[in-house]
CSV table of C-alpha atoms in Angstrom, one decimal:
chain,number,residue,atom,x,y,z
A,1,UNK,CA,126.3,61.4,103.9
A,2,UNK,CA,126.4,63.1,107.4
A,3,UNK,CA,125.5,67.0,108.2
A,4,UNK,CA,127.5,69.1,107.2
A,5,UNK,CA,126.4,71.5,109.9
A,6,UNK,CA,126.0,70.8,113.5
A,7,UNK,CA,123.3,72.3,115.9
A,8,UNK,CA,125.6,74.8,117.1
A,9,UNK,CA,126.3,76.1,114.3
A,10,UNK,CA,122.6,76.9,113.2
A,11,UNK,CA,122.0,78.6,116.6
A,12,UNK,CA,125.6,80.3,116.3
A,13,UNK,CA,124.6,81.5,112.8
A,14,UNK,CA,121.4,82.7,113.2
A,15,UNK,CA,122.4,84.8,116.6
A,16,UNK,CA,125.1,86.5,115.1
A,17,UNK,CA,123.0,86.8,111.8
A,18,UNK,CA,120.2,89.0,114.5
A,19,UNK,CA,123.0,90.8,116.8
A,20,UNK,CA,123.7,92.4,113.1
A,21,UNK,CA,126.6,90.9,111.9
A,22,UNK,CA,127.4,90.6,107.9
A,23,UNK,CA,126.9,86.6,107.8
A,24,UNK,CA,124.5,85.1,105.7
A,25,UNK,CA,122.2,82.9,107.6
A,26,UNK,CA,119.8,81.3,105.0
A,27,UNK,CA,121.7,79.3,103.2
A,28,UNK,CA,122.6,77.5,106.6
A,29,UNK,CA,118.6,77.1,107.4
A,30,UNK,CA,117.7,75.7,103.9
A,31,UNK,CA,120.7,73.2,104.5
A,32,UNK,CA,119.7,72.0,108.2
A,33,UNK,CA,116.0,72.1,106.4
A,34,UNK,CA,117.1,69.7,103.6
A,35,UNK,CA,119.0,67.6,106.4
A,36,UNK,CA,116.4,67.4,108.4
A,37,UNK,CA,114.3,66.0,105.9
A,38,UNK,CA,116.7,62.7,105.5
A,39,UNK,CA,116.8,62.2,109.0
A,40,UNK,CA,120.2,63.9,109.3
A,41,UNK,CA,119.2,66.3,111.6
A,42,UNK,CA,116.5,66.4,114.3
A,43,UNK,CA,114.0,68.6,112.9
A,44,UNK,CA,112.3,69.7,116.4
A,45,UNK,CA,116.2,70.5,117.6
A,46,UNK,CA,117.2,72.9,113.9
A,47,UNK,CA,113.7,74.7,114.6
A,48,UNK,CA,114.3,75.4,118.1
A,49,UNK,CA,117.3,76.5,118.1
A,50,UNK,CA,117.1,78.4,115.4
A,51,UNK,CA,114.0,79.8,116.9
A,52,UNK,CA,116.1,81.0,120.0
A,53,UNK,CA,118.8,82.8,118.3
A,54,UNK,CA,116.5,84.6,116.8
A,55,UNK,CA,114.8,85.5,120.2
A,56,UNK,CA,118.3,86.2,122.2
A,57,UNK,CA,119.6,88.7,119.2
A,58,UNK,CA,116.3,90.3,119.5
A,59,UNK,CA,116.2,90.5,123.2
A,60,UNK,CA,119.9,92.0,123.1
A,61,UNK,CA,118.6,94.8,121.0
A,62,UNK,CA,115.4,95.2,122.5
A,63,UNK,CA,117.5,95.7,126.2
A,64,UNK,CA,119.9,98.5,124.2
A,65,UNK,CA,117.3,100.4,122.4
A,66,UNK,CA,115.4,100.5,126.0
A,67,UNK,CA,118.4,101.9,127.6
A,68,UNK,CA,120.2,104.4,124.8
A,69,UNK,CA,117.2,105.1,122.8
A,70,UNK,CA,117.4,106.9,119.6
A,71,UNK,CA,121.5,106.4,120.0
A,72,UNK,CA,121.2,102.9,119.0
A,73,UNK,CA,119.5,103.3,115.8
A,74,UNK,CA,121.5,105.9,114.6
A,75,UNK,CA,124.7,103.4,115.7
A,76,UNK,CA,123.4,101.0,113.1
A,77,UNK,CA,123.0,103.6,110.1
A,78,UNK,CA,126.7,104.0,110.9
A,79,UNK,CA,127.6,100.1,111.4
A,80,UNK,CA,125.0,98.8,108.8
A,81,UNK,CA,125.4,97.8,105.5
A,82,UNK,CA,121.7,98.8,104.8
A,83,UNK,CA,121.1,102.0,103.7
A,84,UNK,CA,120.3,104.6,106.2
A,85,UNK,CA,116.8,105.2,105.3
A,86,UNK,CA,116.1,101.7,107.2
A,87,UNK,CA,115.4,104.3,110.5
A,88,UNK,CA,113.3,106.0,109.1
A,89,UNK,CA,111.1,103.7,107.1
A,90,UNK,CA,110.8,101.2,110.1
A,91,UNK,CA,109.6,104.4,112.1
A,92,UNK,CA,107.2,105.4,110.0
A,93,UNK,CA,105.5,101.6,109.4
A,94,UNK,CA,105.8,101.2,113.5
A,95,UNK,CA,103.8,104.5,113.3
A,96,UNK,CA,101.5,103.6,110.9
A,97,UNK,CA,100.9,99.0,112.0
A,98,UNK,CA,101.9,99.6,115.9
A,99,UNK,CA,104.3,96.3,117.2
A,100,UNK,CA,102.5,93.8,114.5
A,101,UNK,CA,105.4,95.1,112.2
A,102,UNK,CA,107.8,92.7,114.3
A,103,UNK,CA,106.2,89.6,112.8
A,104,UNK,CA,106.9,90.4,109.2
A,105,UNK,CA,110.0,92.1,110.2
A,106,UNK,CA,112.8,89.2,109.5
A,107,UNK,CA,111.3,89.0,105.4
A,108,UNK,CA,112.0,92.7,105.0
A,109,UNK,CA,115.7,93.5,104.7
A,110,UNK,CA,117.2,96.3,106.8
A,111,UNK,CA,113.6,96.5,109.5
A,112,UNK,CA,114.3,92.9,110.8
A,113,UNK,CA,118.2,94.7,112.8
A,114,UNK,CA,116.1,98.1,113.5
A,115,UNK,CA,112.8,97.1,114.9
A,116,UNK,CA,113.9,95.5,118.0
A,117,UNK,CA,115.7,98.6,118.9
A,118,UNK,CA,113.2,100.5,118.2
A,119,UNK,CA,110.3,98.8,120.0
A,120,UNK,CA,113.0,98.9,123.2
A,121,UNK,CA,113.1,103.0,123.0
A,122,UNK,CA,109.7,103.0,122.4
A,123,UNK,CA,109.0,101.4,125.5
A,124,UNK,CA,107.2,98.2,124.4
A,125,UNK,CA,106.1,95.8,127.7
A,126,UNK,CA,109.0,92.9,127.7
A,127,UNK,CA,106.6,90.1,127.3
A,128,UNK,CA,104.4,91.4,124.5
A,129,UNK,CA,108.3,91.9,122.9
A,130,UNK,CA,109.4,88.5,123.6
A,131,UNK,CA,105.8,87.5,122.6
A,132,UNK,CA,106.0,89.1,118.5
A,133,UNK,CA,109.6,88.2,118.3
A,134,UNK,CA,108.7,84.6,119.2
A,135,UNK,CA,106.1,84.4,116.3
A,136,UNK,CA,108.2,86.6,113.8
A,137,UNK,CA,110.8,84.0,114.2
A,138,UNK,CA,108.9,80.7,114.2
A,139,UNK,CA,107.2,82.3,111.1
A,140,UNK,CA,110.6,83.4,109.2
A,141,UNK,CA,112.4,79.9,110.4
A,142,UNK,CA,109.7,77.6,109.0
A,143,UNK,CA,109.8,79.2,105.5
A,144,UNK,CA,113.9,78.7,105.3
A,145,UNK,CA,113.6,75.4,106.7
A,146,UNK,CA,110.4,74.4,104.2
A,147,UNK,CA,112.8,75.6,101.3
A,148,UNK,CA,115.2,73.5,102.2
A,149,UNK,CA,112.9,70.2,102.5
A,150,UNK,CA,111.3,71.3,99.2
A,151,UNK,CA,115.0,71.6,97.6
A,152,UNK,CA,116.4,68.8,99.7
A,153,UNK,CA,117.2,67.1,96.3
A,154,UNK,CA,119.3,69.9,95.3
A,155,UNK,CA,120.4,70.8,97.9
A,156,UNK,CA,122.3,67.3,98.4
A,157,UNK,CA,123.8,67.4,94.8
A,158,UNK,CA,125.3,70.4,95.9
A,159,UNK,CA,126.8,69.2,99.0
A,160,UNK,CA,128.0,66.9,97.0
A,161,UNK,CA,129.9,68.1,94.5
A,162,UNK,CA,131.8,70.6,96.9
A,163,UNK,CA,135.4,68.8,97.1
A,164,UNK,CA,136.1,68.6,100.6
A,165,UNK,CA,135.9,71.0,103.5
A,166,UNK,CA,138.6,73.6,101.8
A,167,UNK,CA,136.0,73.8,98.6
A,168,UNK,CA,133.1,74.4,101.0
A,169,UNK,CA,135.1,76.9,103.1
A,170,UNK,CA,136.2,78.9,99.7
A,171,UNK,CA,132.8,79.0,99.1
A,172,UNK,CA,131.6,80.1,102.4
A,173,UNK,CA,133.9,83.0,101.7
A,174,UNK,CA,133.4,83.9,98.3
A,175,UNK,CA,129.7,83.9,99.0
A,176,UNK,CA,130.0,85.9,102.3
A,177,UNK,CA,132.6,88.4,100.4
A,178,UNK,CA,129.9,88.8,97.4
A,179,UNK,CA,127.4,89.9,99.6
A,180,UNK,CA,129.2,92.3,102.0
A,181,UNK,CA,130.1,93.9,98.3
A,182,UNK,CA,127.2,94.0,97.0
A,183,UNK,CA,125.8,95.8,100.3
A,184,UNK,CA,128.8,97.8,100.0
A,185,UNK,CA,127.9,99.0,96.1
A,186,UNK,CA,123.9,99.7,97.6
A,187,UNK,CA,125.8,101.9,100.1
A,188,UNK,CA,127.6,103.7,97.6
A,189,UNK,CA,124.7,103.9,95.2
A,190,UNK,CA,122.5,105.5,97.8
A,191,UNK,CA,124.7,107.5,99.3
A,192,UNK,CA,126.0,109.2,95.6
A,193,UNK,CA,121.9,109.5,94.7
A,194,UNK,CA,121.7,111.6,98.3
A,195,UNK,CA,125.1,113.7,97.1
A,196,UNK,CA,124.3,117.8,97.3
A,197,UNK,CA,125.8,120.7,98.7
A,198,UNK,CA,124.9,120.7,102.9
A,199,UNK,CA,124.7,123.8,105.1
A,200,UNK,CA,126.8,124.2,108.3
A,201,UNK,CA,125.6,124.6,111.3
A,202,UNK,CA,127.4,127.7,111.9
A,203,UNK,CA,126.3,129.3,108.6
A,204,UNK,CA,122.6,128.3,109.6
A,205,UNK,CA,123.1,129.8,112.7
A,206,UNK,CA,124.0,133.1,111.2
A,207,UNK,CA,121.6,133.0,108.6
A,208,UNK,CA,118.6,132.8,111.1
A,209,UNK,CA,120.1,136.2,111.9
A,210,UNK,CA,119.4,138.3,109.0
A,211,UNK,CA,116.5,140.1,107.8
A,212,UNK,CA,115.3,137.0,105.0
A,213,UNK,CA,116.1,134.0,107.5
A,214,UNK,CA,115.3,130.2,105.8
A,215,UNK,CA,112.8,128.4,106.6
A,216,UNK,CA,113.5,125.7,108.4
A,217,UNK,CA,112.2,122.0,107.9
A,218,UNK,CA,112.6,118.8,111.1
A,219,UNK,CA,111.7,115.6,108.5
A,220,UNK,CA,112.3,113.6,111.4
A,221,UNK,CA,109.2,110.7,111.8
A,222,UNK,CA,107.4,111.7,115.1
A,223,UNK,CA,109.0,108.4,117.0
A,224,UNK,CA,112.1,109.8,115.9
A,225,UNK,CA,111.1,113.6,117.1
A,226,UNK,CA,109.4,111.4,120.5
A,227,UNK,CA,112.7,110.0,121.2
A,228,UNK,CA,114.7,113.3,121.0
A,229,UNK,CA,111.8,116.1,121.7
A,230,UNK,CA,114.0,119.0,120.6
A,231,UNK,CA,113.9,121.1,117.5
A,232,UNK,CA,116.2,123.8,116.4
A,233,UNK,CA,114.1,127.2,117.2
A,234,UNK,CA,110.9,127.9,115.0
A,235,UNK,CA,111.6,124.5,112.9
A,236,UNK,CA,108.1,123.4,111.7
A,237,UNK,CA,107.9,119.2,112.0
A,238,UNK,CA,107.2,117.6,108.4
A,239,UNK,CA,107.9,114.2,108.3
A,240,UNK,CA,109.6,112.8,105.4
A,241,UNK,CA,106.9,110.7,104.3
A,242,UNK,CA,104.6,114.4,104.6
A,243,UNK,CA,106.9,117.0,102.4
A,244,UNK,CA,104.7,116.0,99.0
A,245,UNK,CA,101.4,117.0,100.8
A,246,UNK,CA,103.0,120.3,102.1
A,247,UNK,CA,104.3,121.9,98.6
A,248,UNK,CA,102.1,124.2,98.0
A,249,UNK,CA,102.4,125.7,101.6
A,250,UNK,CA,106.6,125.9,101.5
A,251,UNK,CA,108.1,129.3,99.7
A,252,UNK,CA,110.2,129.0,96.6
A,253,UNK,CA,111.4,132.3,96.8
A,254,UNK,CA,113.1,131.5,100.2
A,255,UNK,CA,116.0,129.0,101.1
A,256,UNK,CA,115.0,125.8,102.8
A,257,UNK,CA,116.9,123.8,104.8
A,258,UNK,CA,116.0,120.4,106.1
A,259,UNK,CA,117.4,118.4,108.9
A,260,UNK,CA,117.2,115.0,110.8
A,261,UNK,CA,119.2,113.0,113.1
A,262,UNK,CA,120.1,110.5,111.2
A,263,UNK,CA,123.7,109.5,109.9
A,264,UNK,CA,124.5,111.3,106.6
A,265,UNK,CA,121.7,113.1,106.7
A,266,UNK,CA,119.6,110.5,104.4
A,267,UNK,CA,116.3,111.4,105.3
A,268,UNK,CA,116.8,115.5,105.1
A,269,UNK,CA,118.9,115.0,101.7
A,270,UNK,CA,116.1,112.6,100.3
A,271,UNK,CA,113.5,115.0,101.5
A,272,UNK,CA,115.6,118.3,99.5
A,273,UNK,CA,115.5,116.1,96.5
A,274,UNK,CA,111.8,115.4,96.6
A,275,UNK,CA,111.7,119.3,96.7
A,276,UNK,CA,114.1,119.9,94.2
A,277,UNK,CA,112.0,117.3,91.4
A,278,UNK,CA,109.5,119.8,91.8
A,279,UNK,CA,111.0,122.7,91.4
A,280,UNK,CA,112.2,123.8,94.5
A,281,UNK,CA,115.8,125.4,93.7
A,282,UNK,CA,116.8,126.8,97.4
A,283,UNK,CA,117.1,123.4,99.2
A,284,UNK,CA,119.7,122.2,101.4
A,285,UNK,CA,119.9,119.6,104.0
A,286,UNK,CA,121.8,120.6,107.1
A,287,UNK,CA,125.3,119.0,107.8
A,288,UNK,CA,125.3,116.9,110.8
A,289,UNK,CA,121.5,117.8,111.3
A,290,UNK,CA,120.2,118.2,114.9
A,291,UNK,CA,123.3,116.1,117.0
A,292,UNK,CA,125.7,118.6,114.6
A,293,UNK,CA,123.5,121.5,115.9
A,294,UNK,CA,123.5,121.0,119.6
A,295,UNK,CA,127.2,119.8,119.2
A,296,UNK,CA,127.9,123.4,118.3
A,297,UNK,CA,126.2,125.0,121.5
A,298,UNK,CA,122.9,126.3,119.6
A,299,UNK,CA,120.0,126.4,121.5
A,300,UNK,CA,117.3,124.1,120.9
A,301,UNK,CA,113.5,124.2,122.1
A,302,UNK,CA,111.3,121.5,123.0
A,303,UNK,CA,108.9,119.8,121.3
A,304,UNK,CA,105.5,120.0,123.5
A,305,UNK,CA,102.6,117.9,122.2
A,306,UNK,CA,102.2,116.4,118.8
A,307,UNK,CA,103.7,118.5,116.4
A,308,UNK,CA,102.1,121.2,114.1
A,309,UNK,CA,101.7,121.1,110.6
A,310,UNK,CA,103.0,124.2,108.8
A,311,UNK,CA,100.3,126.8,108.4
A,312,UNK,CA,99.7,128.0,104.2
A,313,UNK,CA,102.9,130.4,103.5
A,314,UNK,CA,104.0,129.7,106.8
A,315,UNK,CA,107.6,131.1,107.1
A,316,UNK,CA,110.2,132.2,109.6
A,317,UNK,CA,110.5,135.4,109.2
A,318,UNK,CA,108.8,136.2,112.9
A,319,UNK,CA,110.5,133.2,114.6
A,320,UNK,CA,113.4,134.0,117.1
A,321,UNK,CA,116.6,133.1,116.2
A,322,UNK,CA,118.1,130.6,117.6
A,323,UNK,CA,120.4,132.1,120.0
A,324,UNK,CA,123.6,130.4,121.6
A,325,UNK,CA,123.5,128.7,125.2
């Protein structure tokens, strides 16, 4: 029985697979791995290739994050069918492991499209890049590919009993329109466990004007605040993954609203509901967050230095306003 997959298809499939497209690519490397262990396949030409398409849709991403910057990752909360945390999370394990992440990056769903990216707008030399994203994809291709020669048996009764290229293209499809919905229905899960009442930008804006202003939370990760070093006037920095360790210094007697810059607001509306299990009532995250604010024509401030963690009862009560450009 010849392959039914050619060389260019692997390559094909894995590249658009990186560059972020909804196409499943490992059930095409466990075939080509079952094919190439009867011989039906040159083993030394599936890995390779496979190997570079991984590479090139890395490099493409690496090249826009290093010229748009934060823009790109917000793009792919908007085009992804991951959830929109996947910014923030990869953030916050680049913070924590440095560029190592990139070499488990392609066994962790969502931080295999966002860390490329993100090690572009972080500035990342080009040949220690191409260097991890080498080894992450060597690394990810041999484990498909060993699948496949470990299921080679199976994998050939399958191929078998699919009648014909319409069969296998009906099941392409079905399989390829199962998991766009199910990443569909993890899209609407999410975004109905992040559903609450947002603040407008202009009602923040006015609220920061009377004599009880809110207090004011950025839950952006610091790569996230490095990459856009602005903060709506007097906002104290508290990272998402920090808002537990700063309860007892936040006011429950105040209103609190959070912000990011991140596509529906995922990070600041997960944030508000860490507050609100613990009894914070006065949370809401701010619509639009910071693009929505400097959209509107409201000043922002830099951020100088690394930024400060929120003093015990800190408030901002003797913060300007922010006041329009």
């Amino acid at each position: 029985m010849a392959s039914p997959i050619g060389l260019s298809v692997i390559f094909l499939n894995v590249l658009c697979n990186q560059l972020g497209l909804p196409v499943p690519v490992l059930p095409t490397l466990i075939v080509a791995g079952a094919m190439a262990a009867d011989g039906r396949l040159p083993g030394a030409a599936v890995f390779g290739l496979a190997v570079a398409g991984c590479v090139c849709g890395d490099a493409a991403w690496y090249v826009a994050g290093r010229i748009f910057g934060g823009r790109v990752m917000k793009l792919l909360c908007k085009v992804s069918l991951t959830p929109d945390t996947c910014v923030s999370q990869t953030e916050t394990r680049f913070e924590r492991h440095g560029p190592k992440v990139l070499i488990v990056a392609k066994f962790i769903p969502g931080l295999s499209l966002v860390a490329p990216p993100l090690a572009g707008a972080t500035r990342m030399g080009v040949v220690r890049f191409l260097c991890y994203s080498a080894l992450a994809a060597a690394l990810w291709v041999s484990a498909a590919l060993v699948i496949g020669l470990l299921l080679r048996a199976q994998v050939d009764w399958l191929l078998r009993s699919v009648a014909g290229l319409i069969g296998a293209a009906v099941t392409v499809l079905l399989l390829l329109g199962g998991y766009v919905a199910f990443k569909g229905y993890e899209r609407y899960r999410f975004n109905r466990a992040l559903d609450m009442a947002r603040i407008g930008v202009s009602e923040l804006y006015a609220h920061l004007g009377a004599a009880d202003p809110p207090m004011v939370l950025d839950v952006r990760s610091p790569t996230a605040a490095g990459l856009q070093p602005q903060r709506i006037p007097g906002a104290l920095q508290v990272a998402l993954p920090e808002v537990v360790g700063h309860l007892g210094k936040l006011p429950r007697d105040r209103d609190i609203i959070l912000y990011c810059a991140c596509p529906n607001e995922a990070s600041a509306a997960k944030a508000a509901k860490i507050l609100m299990a613990h009894g914070y009532s006065r949370v809401r995250p701010l619509r639009g967050g910071l693009d929505a604010w400097i959209a509107a024509g409201y000043a922002v401030e830099p951020i100088v230095g690394a930024p400060p963690a929120p003093a015990a009862g800190a408030t901002l009560a003797q913060l300007p306003a922010a006041s329009q450009r």
